[in-house]
């Protein structure tokens, strides 16, 4: 009998049904094309400064850059943006649709203070990038290396040659636009309106479909622009040479920022404007590696399942063919899983903790499945910044009801129908994993606060997260616990003896086999894990959620089979303490994931500088490993519980 409610299954299918419903929108995540007339103002925004050297974002205006005349205004749109460290603000750059402008003065900084100069040099040494947004598109920069065209989002603050630091103070923007095309229904309505005399002259409009930037270091004549204002023309023509640098930064030295913008009509359509960002380098290697991994793991999983089914079926068939007298004699002679019939359902040690971890695992696994499914269907694309994190939080909060139900029903099953204490179990479920998360994030947040990074969660956002936790997740978990207490418990097919059976000494420690079992589930995801780690820590865009969903499903299958096989092996050697071992046989994959994270830090993130950056990386990796351990361990335990229940209910051993 399943430990999850049938209503939870209906809920998941309902979400899938909603996700598969057709939509007439241009882009599923809620982003829609904005039509601009020629000369209309375009909103240019700036995001946090980022670097793969430190992994700590900082505010754009923390450096001595030009500020907008109307003042700095925040433009954060959702919770996910803030949690990811994005701080989107308005900028002083002014674009007009399809209006080319060149040699525009942005501002003049009279002199750099010693503090500003030191900070500017530090950010240049740490390879920080400036991120500029137009119509939610990050500025993209193209570079050529050995006949290969490389794509980068943003541009570096500057470069260092020897003891000198040079700043990129002139930007050449290129905006790709596409002529607005009316949808068929709107065009037909307009044609009918024009035929009846109610039409009007159609004004051409354009959509932004691309945003490129070329940074240059140019030495301006600071004396000639003393009396000029923002957006005035620079007296002479500025030659943008990306391959040369000229403006080195020095203390008490004036600094001038200029820019130019040109508009180019493009054949790129609105739904395809993110293609340039989603084209990962080495895409063929990615796809073929994932496909190869899926085929190998599916083959191994099939062999494991085949061996298991044949072995169990042979044991059951041999036993059922004997008469009662022969069965009684066989019970005395045979060893193995048949001899632990009186102990196999004996309550495990720390039963409350096991129930709590299974409940949290159900919640995390459900969140992962639904979130990745929605992302694969296009509902959580890069066009809607922060939506993926926001969606994960939302689904986690809602699925608290399944966590409470699964934990309390398992608790009631272990207690043979006694549901007393279900409230305490529900509270522990609601606080166990969120408490670990809160502890890790708070510790890391103090480090980020001390570094004055925008990656630090503001105190007000902390309050919001606590309110979401206690006002949504905790009540839903308690409701799920109440439903689990009212639900019928899973009845054990055999009785448990009063005196526990002694477990024979084993040749090898059983926990050694449990820890080694995590290698097979790790094999299903280590290739995909590399691309995920590269996206998280190398500033790349990850968007192959379809493959990720397949890998997740395959991981669940392999975790179930590995745990099931290990449980059967332990029962065969008369080790009836299978409860925790079934959980950790598949949950041990988290150990290998964390070790892989350490390996990635040492060999792939060699440029990661400073103990704070390394601590942040290890802290987030530990959080990820704990979540994966709970989810995969839950899969292993539930599959083993079903297998043991089925095995001992299929044959009478009285």
CSV table of N, CA, C and O in Angstrom, one decimal, residues 452-566:
chain,number,residue,atom,x,y,z
A,452,UNK,N,29.6,43.2,2.1
A,452,UNK,CA,28.7,44.2,1.4
A,452,UNK,C,28.3,43.8,0.0
A,452,UNK,O,28.3,44.6,-0.9
A,453,UNK,N,28.1,42.5,-0.1
A,453,UNK,CA,27.7,41.9,-1.4
A,453,UNK,C,26.2,42.0,-1.6
A,453,UNK,O,25.4,41.9,-0.6
A,454,UNK,N,25.7,42.2,-2.8
A,454,UNK,CA,24.3,42.2,-3.1
A,454,UNK,C,23.7,40.8,-3.0
A,454,UNK,O,22.5,40.6,-3.1
A,455,UNK,N,24.6,39.8,-2.9
A,455,UNK,CA,24.1,38.4,-2.8
A,455,UNK,C,23.6,38.2,-1.4
A,455,UNK,O,22.9,37.2,-1.2
A,456,UNK,N,23.8,39.1,-0.4
A,456,UNK,CA,23.3,39.0,0.9
A,456,UNK,C,21.8,39.2,0.9
A,456,UNK,O,21.3,40.1,0.2
A,457,UNK,N,21.0,38.4,1.6
A,457,UNK,CA,19.6,38.5,1.6
A,457,UNK,C,19.2,39.7,2.6
A,457,UNK,O,19.7,39.6,3.7
A,458,UNK,N,18.5,40.7,2.1
A,458,UNK,CA,18.1,41.8,3.0
A,458,UNK,C,17.3,41.3,4.2
A,458,UNK,O,16.6,40.3,4.1
A,459,UNK,N,17.4,42.0,5.3
A,459,UNK,CA,16.6,41.7,6.5
A,459,UNK,C,15.1,41.6,6.2
A,459,UNK,O,14.5,40.7,6.7
A,460,UNK,N,14.6,42.5,5.4
A,460,UNK,CA,13.2,42.5,5.1
A,460,UNK,C,12.8,41.2,4.4
A,460,UNK,O,11.7,40.6,4.6
A,461,UNK,N,13.7,40.7,3.5
A,461,UNK,CA,13.4,39.5,2.7
A,461,UNK,C,13.5,38.3,3.7
A,461,UNK,O,12.7,37.3,3.5
A,462,UNK,N,14.4,38.3,4.7
A,462,UNK,CA,14.4,37.3,5.7
A,462,UNK,C,13.0,37.2,6.4
A,462,UNK,O,12.5,36.1,6.7
A,463,UNK,N,12.5,38.3,6.7
A,463,UNK,CA,11.2,38.4,7.4
A,463,UNK,C,10.1,37.8,6.5
A,463,UNK,O,9.2,37.0,6.9
A,464,UNK,N,10.2,38.1,5.2
A,464,UNK,CA,9.2,37.6,4.2
A,464,UNK,C,9.3,36.0,4.1
A,464,UNK,O,8.3,35.3,4.1
A,465,UNK,N,10.5,35.5,4.1
A,465,UNK,CA,10.7,34.1,4.0
A,465,UNK,C,10.2,33.4,5.3
A,465,UNK,O,9.6,32.3,5.2
A,466,UNK,N,10.5,34.0,6.4
A,466,UNK,CA,10.0,33.4,7.7
A,466,UNK,C,8.4,33.4,7.7
A,466,UNK,O,7.8,32.4,8.2
A,467,UNK,N,7.8,34.5,7.2
A,467,UNK,CA,6.4,34.5,7.1
A,467,UNK,C,5.8,33.5,6.2
A,467,UNK,O,4.8,32.8,6.5
A,468,UNK,N,6.5,33.3,5.0
A,468,UNK,CA,6.1,32.2,4.1
A,468,UNK,C,6.2,30.9,4.8
A,468,UNK,O,5.3,30.0,4.6
A,469,UNK,N,7.2,30.7,5.5
A,469,UNK,CA,7.5,29.4,6.2
A,469,UNK,C,6.4,29.1,7.2
A,469,UNK,O,5.8,28.1,7.2
A,470,UNK,N,6.1,30.1,8.1
A,470,UNK,CA,5.2,29.8,9.2
A,470,UNK,C,3.8,30.1,8.9
A,470,UNK,O,2.9,29.5,9.6
A,471,UNK,N,3.5,30.8,7.8
A,471,UNK,CA,2.1,31.1,7.5
A,471,UNK,C,1.6,30.2,6.4
A,471,UNK,O,0.3,30.1,6.2
A,472,UNK,N,2.4,29.6,5.6
A,472,UNK,CA,2.0,28.7,4.5
A,472,UNK,C,2.5,27.3,4.7
A,472,UNK,O,1.7,26.3,4.7
A,473,UNK,N,3.8,27.1,4.8
A,473,UNK,CA,4.4,25.8,4.8
A,473,UNK,C,4.0,25.0,6.1
A,473,UNK,O,3.5,23.9,6.0
A,474,UNK,N,4.1,25.6,7.2
A,474,UNK,CA,3.8,25.0,8.5
A,474,UNK,C,2.3,24.6,8.6
A,474,UNK,O,2.0,23.4,8.9
A,475,UNK,N,1.4,25.5,8.3
A,475,UNK,CA,0.0,25.1,8.4
A,475,UNK,C,-0.4,24.0,7.4
A,475,UNK,O,-1.1,23.0,7.8
A,476,UNK,N,0.2,24.0,6.2
A,476,UNK,CA,-0.1,23.0,5.2
A,476,UNK,C,0.5,21.6,5.7
A,476,UNK,O,-0.2,20.6,5.5
A,477,UNK,N,1.6,21.7,6.3
A,477,UNK,CA,2.2,20.4,6.8
A,477,UNK,C,1.4,19.9,7.9
A,477,UNK,O,1.2,18.6,8.0
A,478,UNK,N,0.9,20.7,8.8
A,478,UNK,CA,0.0,20.2,9.9
A,478,UNK,C,-1.3,19.7,9.3
A,478,UNK,O,-1.8,18.7,9.8
A,479,UNK,N,-1.8,20.3,8.3
A,479,UNK,CA,-3.1,19.7,7.6
A,479,UNK,C,-2.8,18.4,7.0
A,479,UNK,O,-3.6,17.4,7.2
A,480,UNK,N,-1.6,18.3,6.4
A,480,UNK,CA,-1.2,17.0,5.8
A,480,UNK,C,-1.0,15.9,6.9
A,480,UNK,O,-1.4,14.8,6.8
A,481,UNK,N,-0.4,16.3,8.1
A,481,UNK,CA,-0.3,15.4,9.2
A,481,UNK,C,-1.6,15.0,9.7
A,481,UNK,O,-1.8,13.8,10.1
A,482,UNK,N,-2.6,15.9,9.8
A,482,UNK,CA,-3.9,15.5,10.3
A,482,UNK,C,-4.6,14.5,9.3
A,482,UNK,O,-5.2,13.5,9.8
A,483,UNK,N,-4.4,14.7,8.0
A,483,UNK,CA,-5.0,13.8,7.1
A,483,UNK,C,-4.3,12.4,7.2
A,483,UNK,O,-4.9,11.4,7.1
A,484,UNK,N,-3.0,12.4,7.4
A,484,UNK,CA,-2.2,11.2,7.6
A,484,UNK,C,-2.7,10.4,8.9
A,484,UNK,O,-2.7,9.2,8.9
A,485,UNK,N,-3.0,11.2,9.9
A,485,UNK,CA,-3.4,10.6,11.2
A,485,UNK,C,-4.8,9.9,11.0
A,485,UNK,O,-5.1,8.9,11.6
A,486,UNK,N,-5.6,10.5,10.1
A,486,UNK,CA,-7.0,10.0,9.9
A,486,UNK,C,-7.0,8.9,8.9
A,486,UNK,O,-7.9,8.1,8.9
A,487,UNK,N,-5.9,8.8,8.1
A,487,UNK,CA,-5.9,7.8,7.0
A,487,UNK,C,-5.6,6.4,7.7
A,487,UNK,O,-5.0,6.3,8.7
A,488,UNK,N,-6.0,5.4,6.9
A,488,UNK,CA,-5.7,4.0,7.4
A,488,UNK,C,-4.3,3.7,7.3
A,488,UNK,O,-3.6,4.0,6.3
A,489,UNK,N,-3.7,3.1,8.3
A,489,UNK,CA,-2.3,2.8,8.3
A,489,UNK,C,-2.0,1.5,7.5
A,489,UNK,O,-3.0,0.8,7.2
A,490,UNK,N,-0.8,1.3,7.0
A,490,UNK,CA,-0.4,0.1,6.3
A,490,UNK,C,-0.2,-1.0,7.3
A,490,UNK,O,0.6,-1.0,8.1
A,491,UNK,N,-1.0,-2.1,7.1
A,491,UNK,CA,-1.0,-3.2,8.0
A,491,UNK,C,0.2,-4.1,7.6
A,491,UNK,O,0.3,-4.5,6.4
A,492,UNK,N,0.9,-4.6,8.6
A,492,UNK,CA,2.0,-5.5,8.3
A,492,UNK,C,1.5,-6.9,8.1
A,492,UNK,O,0.5,-7.3,8.8
A,493,UNK,N,2.0,-7.6,7.1
A,493,UNK,CA,1.4,-9.0,6.8
A,493,UNK,C,1.8,-10.0,7.8
A,493,UNK,O,1.2,-11.1,7.8
A,494,UNK,N,2.8,-9.8,8.7
A,494,UNK,CA,3.3,-10.8,9.6
A,494,UNK,C,3.4,-10.1,11.0
A,494,UNK,O,3.5,-8.9,11.1
A,495,UNK,N,3.4,-10.9,12.1
A,495,UNK,CA,3.5,-10.4,13.4
A,495,UNK,C,5.0,-10.3,13.8
A,495,UNK,O,5.9,-11.0,13.3
A,496,UNK,N,5.3,-9.4,14.7
A,496,UNK,CA,6.6,-9.2,15.2
A,496,UNK,C,6.8,-9.9,16.5
A,496,UNK,O,6.0,-9.8,17.4
A,497,UNK,N,7.9,-10.6,16.7
A,497,UNK,CA,8.2,-11.3,17.9
A,497,UNK,C,8.6,-10.3,19.0
A,497,UNK,O,9.1,-9.2,18.7
A,498,UNK,N,8.4,-10.8,20.2
A,498,UNK,CA,8.7,-9.9,21.4
A,498,UNK,C,10.2,-9.8,21.5
A,498,UNK,O,10.8,-8.7,21.9
A,499,UNK,N,11.0,-10.9,21.3
A,499,UNK,CA,12.4,-10.9,21.5
A,499,UNK,C,13.1,-10.8,20.1
A,499,UNK,O,12.8,-11.6,19.2
A,500,UNK,N,13.9,-9.8,19.9
A,500,UNK,CA,14.5,-9.6,18.6
A,500,UNK,C,15.5,-10.7,18.3
A,500,UNK,O,16.2,-11.2,19.2
A,501,UNK,N,15.6,-11.1,17.1
A,501,UNK,CA,16.5,-12.2,16.7
A,501,UNK,C,17.9,-11.6,16.5
A,501,UNK,O,18.1,-10.5,16.1
A,502,UNK,N,18.9,-12.4,17.0
A,502,UNK,CA,20.3,-12.0,16.9
A,502,UNK,C,20.7,-12.0,15.4
A,502,UNK,O,20.5,-13.0,14.7
A,503,UNK,N,21.4,-10.9,15.0
A,503,UNK,CA,21.9,-10.9,13.6
A,503,UNK,C,23.2,-11.6,13.5
A,503,UNK,O,24.1,-11.2,14.3
A,504,UNK,N,23.4,-12.5,12.6
A,504,UNK,CA,24.7,-13.2,12.6
A,504,UNK,C,25.8,-12.3,12.2
A,504,UNK,O,25.6,-11.2,11.5
A,505,UNK,N,27.0,-12.5,12.6
A,505,UNK,CA,28.2,-11.7,12.2
A,505,UNK,C,28.4,-11.7,10.7
A,505,UNK,O,28.3,-12.7,10.1
A,506,UNK,N,28.7,-10.5,10.2
A,506,UNK,CA,28.8,-10.4,8.7
A,506,UNK,C,30.3,-10.3,8.4
A,506,UNK,O,31.1,-9.9,9.2
A,507,UNK,N,30.6,-10.8,7.2
A,507,UNK,CA,32.0,-10.9,6.7
A,507,UNK,C,32.5,-9.5,6.5
A,507,UNK,O,33.6,-9.1,6.8
A,508,UNK,N,31.6,-8.6,5.9
A,508,UNK,CA,31.9,-7.2,5.6
A,508,UNK,C,30.9,-6.3,6.3
A,508,UNK,O,29.7,-6.7,6.4
A,509,UNK,N,31.3,-5.1,6.8
A,509,UNK,CA,30.4,-4.2,7.4
A,509,UNK,C,29.3,-3.9,6.4
A,509,UNK,O,29.5,-3.5,5.2
A,510,UNK,N,28.0,-4.0,6.9
A,510,UNK,CA,26.9,-3.7,6.0
A,510,UNK,C,26.9,-2.3,5.5
A,510,UNK,O,26.4,-2.0,4.4
A,511,UNK,N,27.3,-1.4,6.4
A,511,UNK,CA,27.3,0.1,6.0
A,511,UNK,C,28.3,0.4,4.9
A,511,UNK,O,28.1,1.4,4.1
A,512,UNK,N,29.3,-0.4,4.7
A,512,UNK,CA,30.2,-0.2,3.6
A,512,UNK,C,29.6,-0.5,2.3
A,512,UNK,O,29.8,0.3,1.3
A,513,UNK,N,28.7,-1.5,2.2
A,513,UNK,CA,28.0,-1.8,1.0
A,513,UNK,C,26.9,-0.7,0.8
A,513,UNK,O,26.7,-0.3,-0.4
A,514,UNK,N,26.4,-0.2,1.8
A,514,UNK,CA,25.4,0.9,1.7
A,514,UNK,C,26.0,2.1,1.1
A,514,UNK,O,25.4,2.8,0.2
A,515,UNK,N,27.2,2.5,1.6
A,515,UNK,CA,27.8,3.7,1.1
A,515,UNK,C,28.3,3.5,-0.4
A,515,UNK,O,28.2,4.4,-1.2
A,516,UNK,N,28.7,2.3,-0.7
A,516,UNK,CA,29.1,2.0,-2.1
A,516,UNK,C,28.0,2.0,-3.1
A,516,UNK,O,28.2,2.2,-4.3
A,517,UNK,N,26.8,1.8,-2.6
A,517,UNK,CA,25.6,1.7,-3.5
A,517,UNK,C,25.3,3.0,-4.1
A,517,UNK,O,24.6,3.0,-5.2
A,518,UNK,N,25.8,4.1,-3.6
A,518,UNK,CA,25.5,5.4,-4.2
A,518,UNK,C,26.2,5.7,-5.4
A,518,UNK,O,25.9,6.7,-6.1
A,519,UNK,N,27.2,4.8,-5.8
A,519,UNK,CA,27.9,5.1,-7.1
A,519,UNK,C,27.0,4.9,-8.3
A,519,UNK,O,27.2,5.7,-9.3
A,520,UNK,N,26.1,4.0,-8.3
A,520,UNK,CA,25.3,3.8,-9.5
A,520,UNK,C,24.3,4.9,-9.7
A,520,UNK,O,24.2,5.4,-10.8
A,521,UNK,N,23.6,5.4,-8.7
A,521,UNK,CA,22.8,6.6,-8.9
A,521,UNK,C,23.6,7.8,-9.4
A,521,UNK,O,23.2,8.6,-10.2
A,522,UNK,N,24.8,7.9,-8.8
A,522,UNK,CA,25.7,9.1,-9.2
A,522,UNK,C,26.1,9.0,-10.6
A,522,UNK,O,26.2,10.0,-11.3
A,523,UNK,N,26.2,7.7,-11.2
A,523,UNK,CA,26.5,7.6,-12.6
A,523,UNK,C,25.5,8.1,-13.5
A,523,UNK,O,25.7,8.4,-14.7
A,524,UNK,N,24.2,8.2,-13.0
A,524,UNK,CA,23.1,8.7,-13.9
A,524,UNK,C,23.2,10.2,-14.1
A,524,UNK,O,22.6,10.7,-15.0
A,525,UNK,N,23.8,10.9,-13.2
A,525,UNK,CA,23.7,12.3,-13.2
A,525,UNK,C,25.0,13.1,-13.2
A,525,UNK,O,25.0,14.3,-13.3
A,526,UNK,N,26.1,12.4,-13.2
A,526,UNK,CA,27.4,13.2,-13.0
A,526,UNK,C,27.7,14.0,-14.2
A,526,UNK,O,28.3,15.1,-14.1
A,527,UNK,N,27.3,13.6,-15.4
A,527,UNK,CA,27.5,14.4,-16.6
A,527,UNK,C,26.6,15.6,-16.6
A,527,UNK,O,27.1,16.7,-16.9
A,528,UNK,N,25.3,15.4,-16.3
A,528,UNK,CA,24.4,16.5,-16.2
A,528,UNK,C,24.8,17.5,-15.1
A,528,UNK,O,24.7,18.7,-15.2
A,529,UNK,N,25.4,16.9,-14.0
A,529,UNK,CA,25.8,17.7,-12.9
A,529,UNK,C,26.9,18.6,-13.3
A,529,UNK,O,27.0,19.8,-12.8
A,530,UNK,N,27.8,18.2,-14.2
A,530,UNK,CA,28.9,19.1,-14.7
A,530,UNK,C,28.3,20.3,-15.3
A,530,UNK,O,28.8,21.5,-15.1
A,531,UNK,N,27.3,20.2,-16.2
A,531,UNK,CA,26.7,21.3,-16.9
A,531,UNK,C,25.9,22.2,-15.9
A,531,UNK,O,25.9,23.4,-16.0
A,532,UNK,N,25.3,21.6,-14.9
A,532,UNK,CA,24.6,22.4,-13.9
A,532,UNK,C,25.6,23.2,-13.1
A,532,UNK,O,25.4,24.4,-12.8
A,533,UNK,N,26.7,22.6,-12.7
A,533,UNK,CA,27.7,23.3,-11.9
A,533,UNK,C,28.3,24.4,-12.8
A,533,UNK,O,28.6,25.5,-12.2
A,534,UNK,N,28.5,24.2,-14.0
A,534,UNK,CA,29.1,25.2,-14.9
A,534,UNK,C,28.1,26.4,-15.0
A,534,UNK,O,28.6,27.5,-15.1
A,535,UNK,N,26.8,26.1,-15.1
A,535,UNK,CA,25.8,27.2,-15.2
A,535,UNK,C,25.8,28.0,-13.9
A,535,UNK,O,25.7,29.2,-14.0
A,536,UNK,N,25.9,27.3,-12.8
A,536,UNK,CA,25.8,28.0,-11.5
A,536,UNK,C,27.0,28.8,-11.2
A,536,UNK,O,26.9,30.0,-10.7
A,537,UNK,N,28.2,28.3,-11.5
A,537,UNK,CA,29.4,29.0,-11.0
A,537,UNK,C,30.2,29.6,-12.1
A,537,UNK,O,31.2,30.3,-11.8
A,538,UNK,N,29.9,29.3,-13.4
A,538,UNK,CA,30.7,29.9,-14.5
A,538,UNK,C,29.9,30.9,-15.3
A,538,UNK,O,30.3,31.4,-16.4
A,539,UNK,N,28.7,31.3,-14.8
A,539,UNK,CA,28.0,32.4,-15.5
A,539,UNK,C,27.3,32.0,-16.8
A,539,UNK,O,27.0,32.8,-17.6
A,540,UNK,N,27.1,30.7,-17.0
A,540,UNK,CA,26.4,30.3,-18.2
A,540,UNK,C,24.9,30.1,-18.0
A,540,UNK,O,24.4,30.0,-16.9
A,541,UNK,N,24.2,30.0,-19.1
A,541,UNK,CA,22.7,29.9,-19.0
A,541,UNK,C,22.4,28.4,-19.2
A,541,UNK,O,22.8,27.8,-20.2
A,542,UNK,N,21.7,27.8,-18.3
A,542,UNK,CA,21.3,26.4,-18.4
A,542,UNK,C,19.8,26.3,-18.8
A,542,UNK,O,18.9,26.9,-18.1
A,543,UNK,N,19.5,25.6,-19.9
A,543,UNK,CA,18.1,25.6,-20.3
A,543,UNK,C,17.7,24.2,-21.0
A,543,UNK,O,16.8,24.2,-21.7
A,544,UNK,N,18.5,23.2,-20.7
A,544,UNK,CA,18.1,21.9,-21.3
A,544,UNK,C,17.3,21.1,-20.2
A,544,UNK,O,17.7,20.0,-19.8
A,545,UNK,N,16.2,21.7,-19.8
A,545,UNK,CA,15.4,21.1,-18.7
A,545,UNK,C,14.7,19.8,-19.2
A,545,UNK,O,14.4,19.0,-18.3
A,546,UNK,N,14.6,19.6,-20.5
A,546,UNK,CA,14.0,18.3,-21.0
A,546,UNK,C,14.9,17.2,-20.6
A,546,UNK,O,14.4,16.1,-20.1
A,547,UNK,N,16.2,17.3,-20.9
A,547,UNK,CA,17.1,16.3,-20.5
A,547,UNK,C,17.2,16.1,-19.0
A,547,UNK,O,17.3,15.0,-18.5
A,548,UNK,N,17.2,17.2,-18.3
A,548,UNK,CA,17.3,17.2,-16.9
A,548,UNK,C,16.1,16.4,-16.3
A,548,UNK,O,16.2,15.6,-15.3
A,549,UNK,N,14.9,16.6,-16.9
A,549,UNK,CA,13.7,15.8,-16.4
A,549,UNK,C,13.9,14.3,-16.7
A,549,UNK,O,13.5,13.5,-15.8
A,550,UNK,N,14.4,14.0,-17.8
A,550,UNK,CA,14.7,12.6,-18.1
A,550,UNK,C,15.7,12.0,-17.1
A,550,UNK,O,15.5,10.9,-16.6
A,551,UNK,N,16.7,12.7,-16.9
A,551,UNK,CA,17.8,12.3,-15.9
A,551,UNK,C,17.2,12.1,-14.5
A,551,UNK,O,17.5,11.2,-13.8
A,552,UNK,N,16.3,13.0,-14.1
A,552,UNK,CA,15.6,12.9,-12.8
A,552,UNK,C,14.8,11.7,-12.7
A,552,UNK,O,14.8,11.0,-11.7
A,553,UNK,N,14.0,11.4,-13.7
A,553,UNK,CA,13.2,10.2,-13.7
A,553,UNK,C,14.0,8.9,-13.7
A,553,UNK,O,13.8,8.0,-12.9
A,554,UNK,N,15.1,8.9,-14.5
A,554,UNK,CA,16.0,7.8,-14.5
A,554,UNK,C,16.7,7.6,-13.1
A,554,UNK,O,16.9,6.5,-12.6
A,555,UNK,N,17.0,8.8,-12.5
A,555,UNK,CA,17.7,8.7,-11.1
A,555,UNK,C,16.7,8.1,-10.1
A,555,UNK,O,17.1,7.3,-9.3
A,556,UNK,N,15.4,8.5,-10.2
A,556,UNK,CA,14.4,7.9,-9.3
A,556,UNK,C,14.4,6.4,-9.5
A,556,UNK,O,14.3,5.6,-8.5
A,557,UNK,N,14.3,5.9,-10.7
A,557,UNK,CA,14.2,4.5,-11.0
A,557,UNK,C,15.5,3.8,-10.5
A,557,UNK,O,15.3,2.7,-9.8
A,558,UNK,N,16.6,4.3,-10.8
A,558,UNK,CA,17.9,3.6,-10.3
A,558,UNK,C,18.0,3.6,-8.8
A,558,UNK,O,18.4,2.6,-8.2
A,559,UNK,N,17.6,4.7,-8.2
A,559,UNK,CA,17.6,4.7,-6.7
A,559,UNK,C,16.7,3.7,-6.1
A,559,UNK,O,17.1,3.0,-5.1
A,560,UNK,N,15.5,3.5,-6.7
A,560,UNK,CA,14.6,2.5,-6.2
A,560,UNK,C,15.1,1.1,-6.4
A,560,UNK,O,15.1,0.3,-5.4
A,561,UNK,N,15.7,0.9,-7.5
A,561,UNK,CA,16.3,-0.5,-7.7
A,561,UNK,C,17.5,-0.8,-6.9
A,561,UNK,O,17.6,-1.9,-6.4
A,562,UNK,N,18.4,0.2,-6.7
A,562,UNK,CA,19.6,-0.1,-5.9
A,562,UNK,C,19.2,-0.3,-4.5
A,562,UNK,O,19.6,-1.3,-3.8
A,563,UNK,N,18.2,0.5,-3.9
A,563,UNK,CA,17.8,0.3,-2.5
A,563,UNK,C,17.1,-1.1,-2.4
A,563,UNK,O,17.3,-1.8,-1.4
A,564,UNK,N,16.3,-1.4,-3.4
A,564,UNK,CA,15.6,-2.7,-3.3
A,564,UNK,C,16.5,-3.9,-3.3
A,564,UNK,O,16.4,-4.8,-2.5
A,565,UNK,N,17.5,-3.8,-4.2
A,565,UNK,CA,18.5,-4.9,-4.2
A,565,UNK,C,19.3,-5.0,-2.9
A,565,UNK,O,19.5,-6.1,-2.4
A,566,UNK,N,19.7,-3.9,-2.4
A,566,UNK,CA,20.5,-3.9,-1.1
A,566,UNK,C,19.6,-4.4,0.0
A,566,UNK,O,20.1,-5.2,0.9
